[in-house]
Coordinates of C-alpha atoms and ligand atoms in Angstrom, one line a residue:
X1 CA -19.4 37.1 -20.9
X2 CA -17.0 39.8 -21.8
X3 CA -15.8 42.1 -19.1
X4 CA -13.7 45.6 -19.6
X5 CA -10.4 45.1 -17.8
X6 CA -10.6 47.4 -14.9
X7 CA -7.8 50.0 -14.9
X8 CA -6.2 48.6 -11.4
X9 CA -5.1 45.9 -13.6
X10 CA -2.6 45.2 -16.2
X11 CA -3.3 42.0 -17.9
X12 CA -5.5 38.7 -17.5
X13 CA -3.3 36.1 -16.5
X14 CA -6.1 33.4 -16.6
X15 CA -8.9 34.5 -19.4
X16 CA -12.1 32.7 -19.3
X17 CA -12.0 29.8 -21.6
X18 CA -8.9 28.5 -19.8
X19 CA -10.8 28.6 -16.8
X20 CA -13.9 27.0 -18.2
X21 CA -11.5 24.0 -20.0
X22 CA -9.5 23.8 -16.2
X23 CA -12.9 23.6 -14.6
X24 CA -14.4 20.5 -16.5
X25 CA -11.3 18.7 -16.6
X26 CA -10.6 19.2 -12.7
X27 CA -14.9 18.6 -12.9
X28 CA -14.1 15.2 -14.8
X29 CA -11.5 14.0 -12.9
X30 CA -13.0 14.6 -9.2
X31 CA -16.1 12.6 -10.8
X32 CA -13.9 9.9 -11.5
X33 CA -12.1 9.2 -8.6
X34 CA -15.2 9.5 -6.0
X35 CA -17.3 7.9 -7.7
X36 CA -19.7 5.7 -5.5
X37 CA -18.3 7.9 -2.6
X38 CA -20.3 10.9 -0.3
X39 CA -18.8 13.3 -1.7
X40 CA -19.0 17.2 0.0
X41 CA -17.5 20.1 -1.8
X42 CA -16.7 22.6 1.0
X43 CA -15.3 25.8 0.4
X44 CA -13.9 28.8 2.3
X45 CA -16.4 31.9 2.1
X46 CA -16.6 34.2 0.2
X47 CA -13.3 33.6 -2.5
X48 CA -14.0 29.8 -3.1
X49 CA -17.9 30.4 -4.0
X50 CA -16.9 31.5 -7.2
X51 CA -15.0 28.4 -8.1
X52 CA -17.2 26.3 -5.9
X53 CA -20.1 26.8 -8.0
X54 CA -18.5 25.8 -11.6
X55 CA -16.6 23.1 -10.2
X56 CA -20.3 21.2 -8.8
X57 CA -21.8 21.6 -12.2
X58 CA -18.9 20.0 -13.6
X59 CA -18.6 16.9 -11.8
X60 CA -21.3 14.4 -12.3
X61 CA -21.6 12.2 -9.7
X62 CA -23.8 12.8 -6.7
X63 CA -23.2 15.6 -4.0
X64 CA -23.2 17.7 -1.5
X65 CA -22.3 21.5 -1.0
X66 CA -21.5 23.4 2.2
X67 CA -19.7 26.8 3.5
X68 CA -17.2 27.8 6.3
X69 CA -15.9 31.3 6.6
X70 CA -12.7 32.4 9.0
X71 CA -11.5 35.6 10.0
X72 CA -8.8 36.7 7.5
X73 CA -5.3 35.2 9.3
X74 CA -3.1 38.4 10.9
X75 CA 0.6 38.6 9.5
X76 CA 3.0 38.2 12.5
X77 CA 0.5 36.8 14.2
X78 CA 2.2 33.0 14.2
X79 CA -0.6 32.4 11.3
X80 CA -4.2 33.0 13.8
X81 CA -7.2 32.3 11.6
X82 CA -10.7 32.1 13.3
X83 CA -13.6 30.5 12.6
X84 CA -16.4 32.6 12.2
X85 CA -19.2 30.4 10.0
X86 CA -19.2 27.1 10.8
X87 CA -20.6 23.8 8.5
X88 CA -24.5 23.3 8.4
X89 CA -24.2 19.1 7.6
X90 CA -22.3 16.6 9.5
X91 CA -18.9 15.2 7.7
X92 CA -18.1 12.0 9.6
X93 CA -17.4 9.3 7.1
X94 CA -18.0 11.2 4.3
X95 CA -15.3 12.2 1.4
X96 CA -14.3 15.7 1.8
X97 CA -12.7 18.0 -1.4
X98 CA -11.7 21.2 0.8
X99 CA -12.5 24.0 -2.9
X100 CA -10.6 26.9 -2.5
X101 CA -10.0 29.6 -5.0
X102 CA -6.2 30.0 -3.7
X103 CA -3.2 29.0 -1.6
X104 CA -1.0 31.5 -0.9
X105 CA 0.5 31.3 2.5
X106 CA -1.6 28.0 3.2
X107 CA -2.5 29.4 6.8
X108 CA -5.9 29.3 5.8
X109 CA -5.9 25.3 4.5
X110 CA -4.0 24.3 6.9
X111 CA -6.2 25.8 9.6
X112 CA -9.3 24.7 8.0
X113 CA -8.2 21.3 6.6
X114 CA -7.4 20.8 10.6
X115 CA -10.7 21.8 11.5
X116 CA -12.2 19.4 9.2
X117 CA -10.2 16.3 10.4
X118 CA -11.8 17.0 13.8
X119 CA -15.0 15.4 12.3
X120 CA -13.4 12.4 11.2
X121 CA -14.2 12.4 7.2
X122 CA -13.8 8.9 5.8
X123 CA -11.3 11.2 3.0
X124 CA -9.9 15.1 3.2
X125 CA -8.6 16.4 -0.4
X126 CA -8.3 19.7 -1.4
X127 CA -8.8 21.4 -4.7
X128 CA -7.4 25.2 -5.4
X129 CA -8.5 26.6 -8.5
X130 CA -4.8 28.7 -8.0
X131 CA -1.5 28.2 -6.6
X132 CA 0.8 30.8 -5.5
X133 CA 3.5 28.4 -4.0
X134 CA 6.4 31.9 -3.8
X135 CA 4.4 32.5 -0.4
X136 CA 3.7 29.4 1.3
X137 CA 4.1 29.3 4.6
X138 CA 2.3 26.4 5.5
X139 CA 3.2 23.3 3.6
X140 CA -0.4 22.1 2.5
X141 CA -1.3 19.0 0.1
X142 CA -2.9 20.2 -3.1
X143 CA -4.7 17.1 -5.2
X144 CA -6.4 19.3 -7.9
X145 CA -4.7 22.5 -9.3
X146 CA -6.2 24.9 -11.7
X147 CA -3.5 27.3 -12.1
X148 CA 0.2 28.1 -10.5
X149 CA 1.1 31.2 -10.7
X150 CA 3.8 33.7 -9.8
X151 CA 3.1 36.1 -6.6
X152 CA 1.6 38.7 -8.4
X153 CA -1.6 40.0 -6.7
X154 CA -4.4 39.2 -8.6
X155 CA -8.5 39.4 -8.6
X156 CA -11.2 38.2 -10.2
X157 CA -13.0 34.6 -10.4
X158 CA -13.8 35.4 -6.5
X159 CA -10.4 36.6 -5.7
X160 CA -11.1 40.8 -4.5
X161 CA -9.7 44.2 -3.7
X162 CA -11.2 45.7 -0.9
X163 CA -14.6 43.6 -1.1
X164 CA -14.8 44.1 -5.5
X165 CA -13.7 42.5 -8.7
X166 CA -14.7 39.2 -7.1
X167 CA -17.0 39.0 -10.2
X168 CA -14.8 39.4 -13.0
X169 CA -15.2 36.3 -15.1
X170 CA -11.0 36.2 -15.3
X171 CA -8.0 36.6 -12.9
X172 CA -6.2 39.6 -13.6
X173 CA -3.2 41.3 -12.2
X174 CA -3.1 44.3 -10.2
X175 CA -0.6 47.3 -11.4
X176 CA 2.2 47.6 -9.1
X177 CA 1.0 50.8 -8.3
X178 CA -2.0 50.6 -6.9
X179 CA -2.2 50.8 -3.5
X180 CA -3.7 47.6 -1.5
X181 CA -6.6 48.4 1.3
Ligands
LIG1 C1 -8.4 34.2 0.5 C2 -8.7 32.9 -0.2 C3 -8.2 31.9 0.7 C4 -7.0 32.6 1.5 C5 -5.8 32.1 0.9 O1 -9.4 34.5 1.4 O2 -10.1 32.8 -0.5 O3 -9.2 31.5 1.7 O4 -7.1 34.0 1.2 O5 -4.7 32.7 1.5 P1 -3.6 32.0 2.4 O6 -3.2 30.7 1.6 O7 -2.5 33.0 2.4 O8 -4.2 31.7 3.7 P2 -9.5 36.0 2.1 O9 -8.9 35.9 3.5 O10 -9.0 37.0 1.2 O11 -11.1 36.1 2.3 P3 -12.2 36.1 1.1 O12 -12.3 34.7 0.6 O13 -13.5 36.5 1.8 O14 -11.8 37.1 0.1

């Protein structure tokens, strides 16, 4: 699919193709190393169902899918996230890959990866299509990468502004001068 680059942003930093490519290679690799294992693909609503949903057709080896969501953390507020959707299937024993479309601060994996410890998973891993490593707060263990890239803020690929873009088949860059929500 092509897609006009909206005029909030100045360039694709990550076009489609290299996404695709990232995706079965990080698709191949995850395949490999659970292999025989119960593997659940969890992701963080609504950014990582973007990613979430390539990265399970790429890996062929049985599985399971399932969604959290949290309350966006508050800055200054010591890194508070909430959770506000919590998992439909039971994870003890099983072989967790926490999907997320980015790490930024890492409040929000390192809130939900210790969320997800509380129900004992035989193995916790967590795959980020993007890492923006200027930011972190939160030192957080990344075992799959897609992308690092500079702190620039972007959209696209499930990434939004204000709710939109999240469907752009890229990740763009927003102009300096547009104002964030
Ligand atoms: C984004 C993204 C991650 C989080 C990463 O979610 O999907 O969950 O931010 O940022 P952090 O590393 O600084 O915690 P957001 O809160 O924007 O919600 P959304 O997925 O609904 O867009």
């Amino acid at each position: 699919m092509t897609s006009t680059l909206p005029t909030v942003c100045d360039q694709v930093l990550v076009d489609e193709a290299a996404i695709d490519q990232r995706v079965a290679e990080l698709g191949r690799q995850i395949a490999e190393d659970f292999e025989g294992q119960d593997l659940r693909l969890i992701t963080v609503l609504k950014g990582g169902l973007f990613f979430l949903a390539d990265l399970c057709r790429a890996i062929d080896i049985p599985l399971r899918v399932d969604f959290m969501a949290v309350s966006p953390y508050v800055v200054g507020s010591g890194g508070t996230v909430r959770l506000t959707k919590d998992l439909s299937d039971d994870i003890g024993g099983a072989s967790v890959l926490l999907v997320e479309d980015v790490v930024d601060t890492g409040l929000t994996v390192n809130y939900v990866l210790s969320l997800l410890r509380a129900h004992h998973p035989a193995r916790l891993e967590v795959c980020a299509l993007l890492d923006k490593p200027a930011r972190r707060i939160a030192d957080v263990p990344i075992a799959y990468r897609g992308f690092s890239l500079a702190d620039r803020f972007v959209i696209g690929y499930g990434l939004d502004l204000g709710g939109r873009y999240r469907n752009l088949p890229y990740v763009a860059s927003l102009r300096d001068e547009v104002v964030l929500p």
